[in-house]
JSON list of C-alpha atoms in Angstrom, two decimals:
[
{"chain": "A", "resi": 1, "resn": "GLU", "atom": "CA", "xyz": [-23.67, 31.32, 79.17]},
{"chain": "A", "resi": 2, "resn": "ASP", "atom": "CA", "xyz": [-26.16, 31.63, 76.78]},
{"chain": "A", "resi": 3, "resn": "LYS", "atom": "CA", "xyz": [-24.67, 32.20, 73.13]},
{"chain": "A", "resi": 4, "resn": "VAL", "atom": "CA", "xyz": [-25.98, 32.61, 69.32]},
{"chain": "A", "resi": 5, "resn": "VAL", "atom": "CA", "xyz": [-23.03, 31.99, 66.97]},
{"chain": "A", "resi": 6, "resn": "GLN", "atom": "CA", "xyz": [-23.05, 32.89, 62.74]},
{"chain": "A", "resi": 7, "resn": "SER", "atom": "CA", "xyz": [-21.03, 31.88, 60.47]},
{"chain": "A", "resi": 8, "resn": "PRO", "atom": "CA", "xyz": [-19.31, 33.27, 58.35]},
{"chain": "A", "resi": 9, "resn": "LEU", "atom": "CA", "xyz": [-18.95, 37.35, 59.81]},
{"chain": "A", "resi": 10, "resn": "SER", "atom": "CA", "xyz": [-18.52, 38.24, 56.40]},
{"chain": "A", "resi": 11, "resn": "LEU", "atom": "CA", "xyz": [-19.51, 37.03, 52.67]},
{"chain": "A", "resi": 12, "resn": "VAL", "atom": "CA", "xyz": [-19.50, 38.91, 49.21]},
{"chain": "A", "resi": 13, "resn": "VAL", "atom": "CA", "xyz": [-20.95, 37.73, 46.47]},
{"chain": "A", "resi": 14, "resn": "HIS", "atom": "CA", "xyz": [-22.28, 38.50, 42.75]},
{"chain": "A", "resi": 15, "resn": "GLU", "atom": "CA", "xyz": [-25.81, 39.28, 41.80]},
{"chain": "A", "resi": 16, "resn": "GLY", "atom": "CA", "xyz": [-27.93, 36.35, 41.44]},
{"chain": "A", "resi": 17, "resn": "ASP", "atom": "CA", "xyz": [-25.99, 34.33, 43.77]},
{"chain": "A", "resi": 18, "resn": "THR", "atom": "CA", "xyz": [-27.52, 32.09, 46.67]},
{"chain": "A", "resi": 19, "resn": "VAL", "atom": "CA", "xyz": [-26.59, 32.41, 49.65]},
{"chain": "A", "resi": 20, "resn": "THR", "atom": "CA", "xyz": [-27.08, 30.49, 52.60]},
{"chain": "A", "resi": 21, "resn": "LEU", "atom": "CA", "xyz": [-25.96, 32.27, 56.41]},
{"chain": "A", "resi": 22, "resn": "ASN", "atom": "CA", "xyz": [-25.95, 30.16, 59.73]},
{"chain": "A", "resi": 23, "resn": "CYS", "atom": "CA", "xyz": [-26.56, 30.36, 63.12]},
{"chain": "A", "resi": 24, "resn": "SER", "atom": "CA", "xyz": [-25.97, 28.17, 65.71]},
{"chain": "A", "resi": 25, "resn": "TYR", "atom": "CA", "xyz": [-27.16, 28.53, 69.79]},
{"chain": "A", "resi": 26, "resn": "GLU", "atom": "CA", "xyz": [-26.83, 26.96, 72.92]},
{"chain": "A", "resi": 27, "resn": "VAL", "atom": "CA", "xyz": [-29.52, 28.98, 74.67]},
{"chain": "A", "resi": 28, "resn": "THR", "atom": "CA", "xyz": [-31.52, 27.82, 77.76]},
{"chain": "A", "resi": 29, "resn": "ASN", "atom": "CA", "xyz": [-35.13, 27.70, 77.67]},
{"chain": "A", "resi": 30, "resn": "PHE", "atom": "CA", "xyz": [-35.38, 28.59, 74.45]},
{"chain": "A", "resi": 31, "resn": "ARG", "atom": "CA", "xyz": [-38.63, 29.87, 73.20]},
{"chain": "A", "resi": 32, "resn": "SER", "atom": "CA", "xyz": [-37.43, 31.54, 69.31]},
{"chain": "A", "resi": 33, "resn": "LEU", "atom": "CA", "xyz": [-35.51, 32.50, 66.76]},
{"chain": "A", "resi": 34, "resn": "LEU", "atom": "CA", "xyz": [-35.40, 35.19, 64.88]},
{"chain": "A", "resi": 35, "resn": "TRP", "atom": "CA", "xyz": [-33.68, 36.83, 61.83]},
{"chain": "A", "resi": 36, "resn": "TYR", "atom": "CA", "xyz": [-32.77, 40.64, 61.18]},
{"chain": "A", "resi": 37, "resn": "LYS", "atom": "CA", "xyz": [-32.02, 42.46, 58.49]},
{"chain": "A", "resi": 38, "resn": "GLN", "atom": "CA", "xyz": [-29.60, 45.35, 59.36]},
{"chain": "A", "resi": 39, "resn": "GLU", "atom": "CA", "xyz": [-28.45, 47.80, 57.01]},
{"chain": "A", "resi": 40, "resn": "LYS", "atom": "CA", "xyz": [-27.99, 51.81, 58.34]},
{"chain": "A", "resi": 41, "resn": "LYS", "atom": "CA", "xyz": [-29.75, 51.36, 61.90]},
{"chain": "A", "resi": 42, "resn": "ALA", "atom": "CA", "xyz": [-32.46, 49.55, 63.27]},
{"chain": "A", "resi": 43, "resn": "PRO", "atom": "CA", "xyz": [-32.54, 45.68, 62.86]},
{"chain": "A", "resi": 44, "resn": "THR", "atom": "CA", "xyz": [-35.36, 45.02, 60.44]},
{"chain": "A", "resi": 45, "resn": "PHE", "atom": "CA", "xyz": [-37.71, 41.56, 61.56]},
{"chain": "A", "resi": 46, "resn": "LEU", "atom": "CA", "xyz": [-36.96, 38.56, 58.45]},
{"chain": "A", "resi": 47, "resn": "PHE", "atom": "CA", "xyz": [-38.73, 35.37, 59.87]},
{"chain": "A", "resi": 48, "resn": "MET", "atom": "CA", "xyz": [-39.56, 34.19, 63.52]},
{"chain": "A", "resi": 49, "resn": "LEU", "atom": "CA", "xyz": [-39.19, 30.39, 64.06]},
{"chain": "A", "resi": 50, "resn": "THR", "atom": "CA", "xyz": [-40.30, 28.35, 66.67]},
{"chain": "A", "resi": 51, "resn": "SER", "atom": "CA", "xyz": [-40.36, 24.78, 64.88]},
{"chain": "A", "resi": 52, "resn": "SER", "atom": "CA", "xyz": [-37.76, 22.34, 63.96]},
{"chain": "A", "resi": 53, "resn": "GLY", "atom": "CA", "xyz": [-38.47, 21.73, 59.58]},
{"chain": "A", "resi": 54, "resn": "ILE", "atom": "CA", "xyz": [-40.57, 24.17, 59.25]},
{"chain": "A", "resi": 55, "resn": "GLU", "atom": "CA", "xyz": [-39.95, 26.87, 56.05]},
{"chain": "A", "resi": 56, "resn": "LYS", "atom": "CA", "xyz": [-40.52, 30.37, 56.85]},
{"chain": "A", "resi": 57, "resn": "LYS", "atom": "CA", "xyz": [-40.21, 31.62, 53.38]},
{"chain": "A", "resi": 58, "resn": "SER", "atom": "CA", "xyz": [-40.80, 35.50, 52.18]},
{"chain": "A", "resi": 59, "resn": "GLY", "atom": "CA", "xyz": [-40.04, 36.07, 48.02]},
{"chain": "A", "resi": 60, "resn": "ARG", "atom": "CA", "xyz": [-36.69, 35.27, 48.22]},
{"chain": "A", "resi": 61, "resn": "LEU", "atom": "CA", "xyz": [-35.09, 34.65, 51.66]},
{"chain": "A", "resi": 62, "resn": "SER", "atom": "CA", "xyz": [-36.48, 31.85, 53.46]},
{"chain": "A", "resi": 63, "resn": "SER", "atom": "CA", "xyz": [-35.19, 30.52, 56.48]},
{"chain": "A", "resi": 64, "resn": "ILE", "atom": "CA", "xyz": [-35.71, 26.98, 58.46]},
{"chain": "A", "resi": 65, "resn": "LEU", "atom": "CA", "xyz": [-34.59, 25.47, 62.19]},
{"chain": "A", "resi": 66, "resn": "ASP", "atom": "CA", "xyz": [-33.49, 22.28, 63.68]},
{"chain": "A", "resi": 67, "resn": "LYS", "atom": "CA", "xyz": [-33.95, 22.04, 67.08]},
{"chain": "A", "resi": 68, "resn": "LYS", "atom": "CA", "xyz": [-32.19, 18.90, 67.75]},
{"chain": "A", "resi": 69, "resn": "GLU", "atom": "CA", "xyz": [-29.14, 19.91, 66.17]},
{"chain": "A", "resi": 70, "resn": "LEU", "atom": "CA", "xyz": [-29.80, 23.43, 67.83]},
{"chain": "A", "resi": 71, "resn": "PHE", "atom": "CA", "xyz": [-28.97, 26.19, 63.87]},
{"chain": "A", "resi": 72, "resn": "SER", "atom": "CA", "xyz": [-31.32, 27.72, 61.44]},
{"chain": "A", "resi": 73, "resn": "ILE", "atom": "CA", "xyz": [-29.73, 28.75, 58.68]},
{"chain": "A", "resi": 74, "resn": "LEU", "atom": "CA", "xyz": [-31.19, 31.81, 56.48]},
{"chain": "A", "resi": 75, "resn": "ASN", "atom": "CA", "xyz": [-31.05, 31.65, 52.00]},
{"chain": "A", "resi": 76, "resn": "ILE", "atom": "CA", "xyz": [-31.37, 33.78, 49.85]},
{"chain": "A", "resi": 77, "resn": "THR", "atom": "CA", "xyz": [-31.24, 32.83, 46.31]},
{"chain": "A", "resi": 78, "resn": "ALA", "atom": "CA", "xyz": [-30.81, 35.21, 43.20]},
{"chain": "A", "resi": 79, "resn": "THR", "atom": "CA", "xyz": [-29.08, 38.07, 45.24]},
{"chain": "A", "resi": 80, "resn": "GLN", "atom": "CA", "xyz": [-29.55, 41.60, 44.50]},
{"chain": "A", "resi": 81, "resn": "THR", "atom": "CA", "xyz": [-27.30, 44.58, 46.04]},
{"chain": "A", "resi": 82, "resn": "GLY", "atom": "CA", "xyz": [-30.16, 45.77, 47.74]},
{"chain": "A", "resi": 83, "resn": "ASP", "atom": "CA", "xyz": [-29.88, 42.56, 49.60]},
{"chain": "A", "resi": 84, "resn": "SER", "atom": "CA", "xyz": [-26.73, 43.78, 50.91]},
{"chain": "A", "resi": 85, "resn": "ALA", "atom": "CA", "xyz": [-26.62, 44.48, 55.10]},
{"chain": "A", "resi": 86, "resn": "VAL", "atom": "CA", "xyz": [-25.57, 43.49, 58.04]},
{"chain": "A", "resi": 87, "resn": "TYR", "atom": "CA", "xyz": [-27.81, 39.82, 58.85]},
{"chain": "A", "resi": 88, "resn": "LEU", "atom": "CA", "xyz": [-28.54, 39.24, 62.56]},
{"chain": "A", "resi": 89, "resn": "CYS", "atom": "CA", "xyz": [-29.85, 35.96, 64.21]},
{"chain": "A", "resi": 90, "resn": "ALA", "atom": "CA", "xyz": [-31.18, 36.27, 67.27]},
{"chain": "A", "resi": 91, "resn": "VAL", "atom": "CA", "xyz": [-32.25, 33.73, 69.89]},
{"chain": "A", "resi": 92, "resn": "ARG", "atom": "CA", "xyz": [-35.10, 34.44, 72.13]},
{"chain": "A", "resi": 93, "resn": "ASN", "atom": "CA", "xyz": [-35.77, 32.93, 75.49]},
{"chain": "A", "resi": 94, "resn": "GLN", "atom": "CA", "xyz": [-38.37, 32.30, 78.35]},
{"chain": "A", "resi": 95, "resn": "GLY", "atom": "CA", "xyz": [-38.39, 35.65, 79.67]},
{"chain": "A", "resi": 96, "resn": "GLY", "atom": "CA", "xyz": [-38.26, 37.65, 76.39]},
{"chain": "A", "resi": 97, "resn": "LYS", "atom": "CA", "xyz": [-34.77, 38.57, 75.95]},
{"chain": "A", "resi": 98, "resn": "LEU", "atom": "CA", "xyz": [-33.21, 38.44, 72.63]},
{"chain": "A", "resi": 99, "resn": "ILE", "atom": "CA", "xyz": [-29.75, 37.26, 72.82]},
{"chain": "A", "resi": 100, "resn": "PHE", "atom": "CA", "xyz": [-28.04, 38.23, 69.16]},
{"chain": "A", "resi": 101, "resn": "GLY", "atom": "CA", "xyz": [-25.05, 36.57, 67.23]},
{"chain": "A", "resi": 102, "resn": "GLN", "atom": "CA", "xyz": [-22.51, 38.87, 65.91]},
{"chain": "A", "resi": 103, "resn": "GLY", "atom": "CA", "xyz": [-23.70, 38.96, 62.78]},
{"chain": "A", "resi": 104, "resn": "THR", "atom": "CA", "xyz": [-22.69, 38.33, 58.94]},
{"chain": "A", "resi": 105, "resn": "GLU", "atom": "CA", "xyz": [-22.26, 41.53, 56.68]},
{"chain": "A", "resi": 106, "resn": "LEU", "atom": "CA", "xyz": [-23.05, 40.78, 53.84]},
{"chain": "A", "resi": 107, "resn": "SER", "atom": "CA", "xyz": [-21.83, 42.36, 50.26]},
{"chain": "A", "resi": 108, "resn": "VAL", "atom": "CA", "xyz": [-23.51, 42.12, 46.82]},
{"chain": "A", "resi": 109, "resn": "LYS", "atom": "CA", "xyz": [-21.72, 43.14, 44.21]},
{"chain": "A", "resi": 110, "resn": "PRO", "atom": "CA", "xyz": [-23.39, 44.18, 40.84]},
{"chain": "B", "resi": 1, "resn": "GLU", "atom": "CA", "xyz": [-47.67, 50.66, 59.74]},
{"chain": "B", "resi": 2, "resn": "PRO", "atom": "CA", "xyz": [-46.78, 51.69, 63.48]},
{"chain": "B", "resi": 3, "resn": "GLU", "atom": "CA", "xyz": [-43.54, 51.60, 64.10]},
{"chain": "B", "resi": 4, "resn": "VAL", "atom": "CA", "xyz": [-41.58, 52.32, 67.88]},
{"chain": "B", "resi": 5, "resn": "THR", "atom": "CA", "xyz": [-39.94, 55.70, 67.35]},
{"chain": "B", "resi": 6, "resn": "GLN", "atom": "CA", "xyz": [-36.87, 56.95, 69.62]},
{"chain": "B", "resi": 7, "resn": "THR", "atom": "CA", "xyz": [-35.36, 60.74, 70.71]},
{"chain": "B", "resi": 8, "resn": "PRO", "atom": "CA", "xyz": [-33.10, 61.93, 69.64]},
{"chain": "B", "resi": 9, "resn": "SER", "atom": "CA", "xyz": [-31.60, 60.12, 66.91]},
{"chain": "B", "resi": 10, "resn": "HIS", "atom": "CA", "xyz": [-27.56, 61.53, 68.39]},
{"chain": "B", "resi": 11, "resn": "GLN", "atom": "CA", "xyz": [-27.09, 62.76, 71.76]},
{"chain": "B", "resi": 12, "resn": "VAL", "atom": "CA", "xyz": [-22.74, 63.72, 71.92]},
{"chain": "B", "resi": 13, "resn": "THR", "atom": "CA", "xyz": [-22.74, 64.89, 76.46]},
{"chain": "B", "resi": 14, "resn": "GLN", "atom": "CA", "xyz": [-19.88, 65.27, 78.24]},
{"chain": "B", "resi": 15, "resn": "MET", "atom": "CA", "xyz": [-18.48, 62.75, 81.14]},
{"chain": "B", "resi": 16, "resn": "GLY", "atom": "CA", "xyz": [-20.25, 62.62, 84.09]},
{"chain": "B", "resi": 17, "resn": "GLN", "atom": "CA", "xyz": [-23.39, 63.56, 82.82]},
{"chain": "B", "resi": 18, "resn": "GLU", "atom": "CA", "xyz": [-26.94, 62.46, 82.81]},
{"chain": "B", "resi": 19, "resn": "VAL", "atom": "CA", "xyz": [-29.03, 61.63, 79.31]},
{"chain": "B", "resi": 20, "resn": "ILE", "atom": "CA", "xyz": [-32.40, 60.64, 78.92]},
{"chain": "B", "resi": 21, "resn": "LEU", "atom": "CA", "xyz": [-33.15, 58.57, 75.80]},
{"chain": "B", "resi": 22, "resn": "ARG", "atom": "CA", "xyz": [-36.96, 58.39, 75.23]},
{"chain": "B", "resi": 23, "resn": "CYS", "atom": "CA", "xyz": [-39.15, 55.82, 73.15]},
{"chain": "B", "resi": 24, "resn": "VAL", "atom": "CA", "xyz": [-42.29, 55.65, 71.94]},
{"chain": "B", "resi": 25, "resn": "PRO", "atom": "CA", "xyz": [-43.47, 52.38, 71.21]},
{"chain": "B", "resi": 26, "resn": "ILE", "atom": "CA", "xyz": [-46.00, 50.72, 69.63]},
{"chain": "B", "resi": 27, "resn": "SER", "atom": "CA", "xyz": [-48.82, 51.73, 70.68]},
{"chain": "B", "resi": 28, "resn": "ASN", "atom": "CA", "xyz": [-50.44, 47.79, 71.74]},
{"chain": "B", "resi": 29, "resn": "HIS", "atom": "CA", "xyz": [-47.50, 46.63, 72.60]},
{"chain": "B", "resi": 30, "resn": "LEU", "atom": "CA", "xyz": [-46.86, 45.54, 76.17]},
{"chain": "B", "resi": 31, "resn": "TYR", "atom": "CA", "xyz": [-43.54, 44.25, 76.54]},
{"chain": "B", "resi": 32, "resn": "PHE", "atom": "CA", "xyz": [-40.46, 46.88, 76.35]},
{"chain": "B", "resi": 33, "resn": "TYR", "atom": "CA", "xyz": [-37.02, 46.24, 76.02]},
{"chain": "B", "resi": 34, "resn": "TRP", "atom": "CA", "xyz": [-33.73, 48.03, 75.78]},
{"chain": "B", "resi": 35, "resn": "TYR", "atom": "CA", "xyz": [-30.40, 47.00, 73.69]},
{"chain": "B", "resi": 36, "resn": "ARG", "atom": "CA", "xyz": [-27.47, 48.54, 73.02]},
{"chain": "B", "resi": 37, "resn": "GLN", "atom": "CA", "xyz": [-24.53, 48.41, 70.20]},
{"chain": "B", "resi": 38, "resn": "ILE", "atom": "CA", "xyz": [-21.13, 49.49, 70.95]},
{"chain": "B", "resi": 39, "resn": "LEU", "atom": "CA", "xyz": [-19.75, 50.27, 67.37]},
{"chain": "B", "resi": 40, "resn": "GLY", "atom": "CA", "xyz": [-18.47, 46.93, 65.69]},
{"chain": "B", "resi": 41, "resn": "GLN", "atom": "CA", "xyz": [-20.18, 44.95, 67.53]},
{"chain": "B", "resi": 42, "resn": "LYS", "atom": "CA", "xyz": [-22.95, 42.92, 68.42]},
{"chain": "B", "resi": 43, "resn": "VAL", "atom": "CA", "xyz": [-26.51, 44.02, 69.78]},
{"chain": "B", "resi": 44, "resn": "GLU", "atom": "CA", "xyz": [-26.91, 44.00, 73.46]},
{"chain": "B", "resi": 45, "resn": "PHE", "atom": "CA", "xyz": [-29.65, 43.24, 75.52]},
{"chain": "B", "resi": 46, "resn": "LEU", "atom": "CA", "xyz": [-29.72, 45.75, 78.46]},
{"chain": "B", "resi": 47, "resn": "VAL", "atom": "CA", "xyz": [-33.46, 45.77, 80.33]},
{"chain": "B", "resi": 48, "resn": "SER", "atom": "CA", "xyz": [-37.10, 44.27, 79.65]},
{"chain": "B", "resi": 49, "resn": "PHE", "atom": "CA", "xyz": [-39.98, 46.22, 81.41]},
{"chain": "B", "resi": 50, "resn": "TYR", "atom": "CA", "xyz": [-43.65, 44.68, 81.81]},
{"chain": "B", "resi": 51, "resn": "ASN", "atom": "CA", "xyz": [-46.05, 45.73, 83.73]},
{"chain": "B", "resi": 52, "resn": "ASN", "atom": "CA", "xyz": [-44.45, 48.84, 85.08]},
{"chain": "B", "resi": 53, "resn": "GLU", "atom": "CA", "xyz": [-41.41, 46.85, 86.31]},
{"chain": "B", "resi": 54, "resn": "ILE", "atom": "CA", "xyz": [-38.42, 45.68, 84.85]},
{"chain": "B", "resi": 55, "resn": "SER", "atom": "CA", "xyz": [-38.54, 41.57, 84.56]},
{"chain": "B", "resi": 56, "resn": "GLU", "atom": "CA", "xyz": [-34.97, 41.14, 83.19]},
{"chain": "B", "resi": 57, "resn": "LYS", "atom": "CA", "xyz": [-31.81, 42.88, 83.15]},
{"chain": "B", "resi": 58, "resn": "SER", "atom": "CA", "xyz": [-28.34, 42.23, 82.16]},
{"chain": "B", "resi": 59, "resn": "GLU", "atom": "CA", "xyz": [-24.93, 43.21, 83.69]},
{"chain": "B", "resi": 60, "resn": "ILE", "atom": "CA", "xyz": [-24.50, 46.05, 81.44]},
{"chain": "B", "resi": 61, "resn": "PHE", "atom": "CA", "xyz": [-27.36, 47.78, 83.73]},
{"chain": "B", "resi": 62, "resn": "ASP", "atom": "CA", "xyz": [-26.05, 48.73, 86.34]},
{"chain": "B", "resi": 63, "resn": "ASP", "atom": "CA", "xyz": [-27.28, 51.33, 88.69]},
{"chain": "B", "resi": 64, "resn": "GLN", "atom": "CA", "xyz": [-26.26, 53.90, 86.34]},
{"chain": "B", "resi": 65, "resn": "PHE", "atom": "CA", "xyz": [-29.19, 52.69, 84.40]},
{"chain": "B", "resi": 66, "resn": "SER", "atom": "CA", "xyz": [-32.74, 53.05, 85.57]},
{"chain": "B", "resi": 67, "resn": "VAL", "atom": "CA", "xyz": [-35.75, 52.79, 83.04]},
{"chain": "B", "resi": 68, "resn": "GLU", "atom": "CA", "xyz": [-39.51, 54.14, 83.17]},
{"chain": "B", "resi": 69, "resn": "ARG", "atom": "CA", "xyz": [-43.04, 54.92, 81.54]},
{"chain": "B", "resi": 70, "resn": "PRO", "atom": "CA", "xyz": [-43.70, 57.89, 83.01]},
{"chain": "B", "resi": 71, "resn": "ASP", "atom": "CA", "xyz": [-47.28, 58.48, 81.14]},
{"chain": "B", "resi": 72, "resn": "GLY", "atom": "CA", "xyz": [-48.15, 55.26, 79.38]},
{"chain": "B", "resi": 73, "resn": "SER", "atom": "CA", "xyz": [-46.42, 55.86, 76.29]},
{"chain": "B", "resi": 74, "resn": "ASN", "atom": "CA", "xyz": [-43.34, 57.08, 76.75]},
{"chain": "B", "resi": 75, "resn": "PHE", "atom": "CA", "xyz": [-40.55, 54.71, 77.59]},
{"chain": "B", "resi": 76, "resn": "THR", "atom": "CA", "xyz": [-37.51, 56.21, 79.09]},
{"chain": "B", "resi": 77, "resn": "LEU", "atom": "CA", "xyz": [-34.10, 55.03, 79.67]},
{"chain": "B", "resi": 78, "resn": "LYS", "atom": "CA", "xyz": [-31.86, 57.28, 82.05]},
{"chain": "B", "resi": 79, "resn": "ILE", "atom": "CA", "xyz": [-28.23, 56.96, 82.43]},
{"chain": "B", "resi": 80, "resn": "ARG", "atom": "CA", "xyz": [-27.54, 58.47, 85.70]},
{"chain": "B", "resi": 81, "resn": "SER", "atom": "CA", "xyz": [-23.58, 59.86, 85.00]},
{"chain": "B", "resi": 82, "resn": "THR", "atom": "CA", "xyz": [-22.15, 58.95, 81.56]},
{"chain": "B", "resi": 83, "resn": "LYS", "atom": "CA", "xyz": [-18.91, 57.05, 81.31]},
{"chain": "B", "resi": 84, "resn": "LEU", "atom": "CA", "xyz": [-17.05, 56.87, 78.09]},
{"chain": "B", "resi": 85, "resn": "GLU", "atom": "CA", "xyz": [-17.84, 53.44, 76.98]},
{"chain": "B", "resi": 86, "resn": "ASP", "atom": "CA", "xyz": [-21.64, 54.09, 77.64]},
{"chain": "B", "resi": 87, "resn": "SER", "atom": "CA", "xyz": [-20.72, 55.66, 73.55]},
{"chain": "B", "resi": 88, "resn": "ALA", "atom": "CA", "xyz": [-22.80, 53.16, 71.78]},
{"chain": "B", "resi": 89, "resn": "MET", "atom": "CA", "xyz": [-26.54, 53.23, 69.35]},
{"chain": "B", "resi": 90, "resn": "TYR", "atom": "CA", "xyz": [-29.11, 52.00, 72.04]},
{"chain": "B", "resi": 91, "resn": "PHE", "atom": "CA", "xyz": [-32.28, 50.82, 70.45]},
{"chain": "B", "resi": 92, "resn": "CYS", "atom": "CA", "xyz": [-35.65, 50.66, 71.58]},
{"chain": "B", "resi": 93, "resn": "ALA", "atom": "CA", "xyz": [-38.18, 46.99, 71.05]},
{"chain": "B", "resi": 94, "resn": "SER", "atom": "CA", "xyz": [-41.08, 46.67, 71.85]},
{"chain": "B", "resi": 95, "resn": "SER", "atom": "CA", "xyz": [-43.55, 43.63, 71.68]},
{"chain": "B", "resi": 96, "resn": "GLU", "atom": "CA", "xyz": [-47.21, 42.70, 71.60]},
{"chain": "B", "resi": 97, "resn": "GLN", "atom": "CA", "xyz": [-48.47, 40.76, 74.01]},
{"chain": "B", "resi": 98, "resn": "GLY", "atom": "CA", "xyz": [-46.31, 37.36, 75.53]},
{"chain": "B", "resi": 99, "resn": "ALA", "atom": "CA", "xyz": [-43.06, 37.66, 76.17]},
{"chain": "B", "resi": 100, "resn": "TRP", "atom": "CA", "xyz": [-42.11, 34.76, 74.04]},
{"chain": "B", "resi": 101, "resn": "THR", "atom": "CA", "xyz": [-45.00, 35.45, 71.30]},
{"chain": "B", "resi": 102, "resn": "GLY", "atom": "CA", "xyz": [-44.90, 37.58, 68.11]},
{"chain": "B", "resi": 103, "resn": "GLU", "atom": "CA", "xyz": [-42.10, 39.69, 66.91]},
{"chain": "B", "resi": 104, "resn": "LEU", "atom": "CA", "xyz": [-39.70, 41.84, 68.52]},
{"chain": "B", "resi": 105, "resn": "PHE", "atom": "CA", "xyz": [-40.17, 45.65, 66.58]},
{"chain": "B", "resi": 106, "resn": "PHE", "atom": "CA", "xyz": [-36.97, 47.89, 67.16]},
{"chain": "B", "resi": 107, "resn": "GLY", "atom": "CA", "xyz": [-36.71, 51.54, 66.93]},
{"chain": "B", "resi": 108, "resn": "GLU", "atom": "CA", "xyz": [-34.41, 53.78, 64.58]},
{"chain": "B", "resi": 109, "resn": "GLY", "atom": "CA", "xyz": [-32.48, 53.96, 67.43]},
{"chain": "B", "resi": 110, "resn": "SER", "atom": "CA", "xyz": [-30.62, 56.94, 69.30]},
{"chain": "B", "resi": 111, "resn": "ARG", "atom": "CA", "xyz": [-26.67, 57.32, 68.99]},
{"chain": "B", "resi": 112, "resn": "LEU", "atom": "CA", "xyz": [-24.77, 58.33, 72.18]},
{"chain": "B", "resi": 113, "resn": "THR", "atom": "CA", "xyz": [-21.65, 59.67, 72.14]},
{"chain": "B", "resi": 114, "resn": "VAL", "atom": "CA", "xyz": [-19.91, 60.13, 75.20]},
{"chain": "B", "resi": 115, "resn": "LEU", "atom": "CA", "xyz": [-16.68, 63.07, 75.22]}
]
């Protein structure tokens, strides 16, 4: 059975800290791994990763994929209170559907 | 910026009633999806739709569920006879050509409450 596992499930940090969120997967016919940020409602897209070892970066956020070890990490540097959200990792299979992890709830305290 | 829009944002219904959730995907997208998220649980795939037919569906998507693209712009999810356990946030999503390339964009969701 396909599965995506995220860790930690929740995390509390202070502004300015750096955090690393983990995502491991076992999915047949892997095509890509996507990270989303979910604040109140819809998941909003952050990154899509398809190749191992190539870092994707957007401002203070970055992510990398290891297709040999079947995991990805999402880094957030210099965290701000606005980064507080649930971060979702999802793996896309050949048919196009996303298999989601349970999410990591990040809380950034001032 | 183009976006996926969903209506209604919240619907309350009695058990056994039919509900239709509506979605307008991004206009040049060809792949459409419904996902749901029960409160406190992970986002779950329901169904994917391409070229006017279902591409893939999950075990959750039983005979009580159906999808339709009636007019080339709307994409609907119908639940024929709602159950208490259908209470969830339902997300519509769409992506551009290529089932596994490109980003998947989500709508704001329709919260369904079954009493």
